Short mmCIF file of C-alpha atoms in Angstrom, two decimals:
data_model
loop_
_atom_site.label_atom_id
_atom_site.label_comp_id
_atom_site.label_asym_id
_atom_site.label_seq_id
_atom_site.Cartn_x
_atom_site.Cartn_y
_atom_site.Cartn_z
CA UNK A 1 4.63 -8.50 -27.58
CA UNK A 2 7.56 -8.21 -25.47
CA UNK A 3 7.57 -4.26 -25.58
CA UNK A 4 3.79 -4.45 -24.29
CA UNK A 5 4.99 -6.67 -21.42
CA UNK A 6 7.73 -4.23 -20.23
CA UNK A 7 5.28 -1.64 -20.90
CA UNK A 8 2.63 -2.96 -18.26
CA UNK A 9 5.52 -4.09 -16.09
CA UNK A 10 7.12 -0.49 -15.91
CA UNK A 11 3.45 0.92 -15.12
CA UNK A 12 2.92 -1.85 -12.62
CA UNK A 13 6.46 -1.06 -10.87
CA UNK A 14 5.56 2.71 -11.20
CA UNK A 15 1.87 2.32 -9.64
CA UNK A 16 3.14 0.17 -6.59
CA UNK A 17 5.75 3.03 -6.08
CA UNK A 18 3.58 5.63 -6.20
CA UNK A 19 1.22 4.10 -3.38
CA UNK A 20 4.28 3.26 -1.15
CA UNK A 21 5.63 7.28 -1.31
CA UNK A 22 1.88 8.22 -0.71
CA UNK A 23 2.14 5.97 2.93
CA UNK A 24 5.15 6.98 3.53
CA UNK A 25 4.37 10.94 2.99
CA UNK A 26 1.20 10.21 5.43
CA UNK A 27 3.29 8.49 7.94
CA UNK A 28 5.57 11.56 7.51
CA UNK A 29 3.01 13.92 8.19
CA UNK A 30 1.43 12.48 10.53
CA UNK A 31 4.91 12.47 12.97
CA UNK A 32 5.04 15.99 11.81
CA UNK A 33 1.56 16.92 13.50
CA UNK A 34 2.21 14.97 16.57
CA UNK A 35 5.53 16.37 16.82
CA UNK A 36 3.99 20.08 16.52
CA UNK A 37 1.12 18.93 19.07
CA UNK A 38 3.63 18.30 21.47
CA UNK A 39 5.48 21.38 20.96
CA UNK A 40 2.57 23.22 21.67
CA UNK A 41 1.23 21.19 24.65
CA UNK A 42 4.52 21.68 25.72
CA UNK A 43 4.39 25.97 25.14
CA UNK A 44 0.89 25.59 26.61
CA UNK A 45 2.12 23.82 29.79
CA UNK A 46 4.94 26.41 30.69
CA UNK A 47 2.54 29.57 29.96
CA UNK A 48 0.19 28.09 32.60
CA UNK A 49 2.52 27.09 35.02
CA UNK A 50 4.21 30.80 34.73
CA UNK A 51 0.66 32.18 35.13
CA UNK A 52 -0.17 30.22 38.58
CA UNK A 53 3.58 30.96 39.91
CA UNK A 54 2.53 35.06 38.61
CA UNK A 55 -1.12 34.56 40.45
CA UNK A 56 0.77 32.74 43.71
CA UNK A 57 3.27 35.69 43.59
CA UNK A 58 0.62 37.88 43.10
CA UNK A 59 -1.19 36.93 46.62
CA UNK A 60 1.54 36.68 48.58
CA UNK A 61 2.40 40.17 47.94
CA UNK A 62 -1.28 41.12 48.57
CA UNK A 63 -1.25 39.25 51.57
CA UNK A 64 1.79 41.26 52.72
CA UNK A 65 0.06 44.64 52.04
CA UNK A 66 -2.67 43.62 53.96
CA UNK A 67 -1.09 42.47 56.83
CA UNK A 68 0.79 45.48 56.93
#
């Protein structure tokens, strides 16, 4: 009787453990696709701002041809 105990015991202890690694991997992954999200906002938000400096640079020289 006391082997079945510490049987359902060990299982008990094993099942709670399980679920807890389970939230913790989702908690991990979930930093883990925020983190990436930023990176690319981030990426996304320097490639834009280097494509209106280009298109600013872009008609000022055009401006200068034409004034010519």
């Amino acid at each position: 009787m006391k082997k079945l105990i510490l049987m359902f015991a060990a299982i008990a202890a094993v099942s709670f453990a399980s679920c807890g690694n389970k939230q913790a991997e989702a908690e991990k992954a979930k930093a883990d696709s925020i983190r990436i999200a930023d990176s690319i906002a981030a990426v996304e938000a320097a490639a834009a701002e280097a494509a209106a400096a280009a298109a600013d640079t872009t008609a000022t020289d055009s401006a200068a041809v034409v004034a010519e």
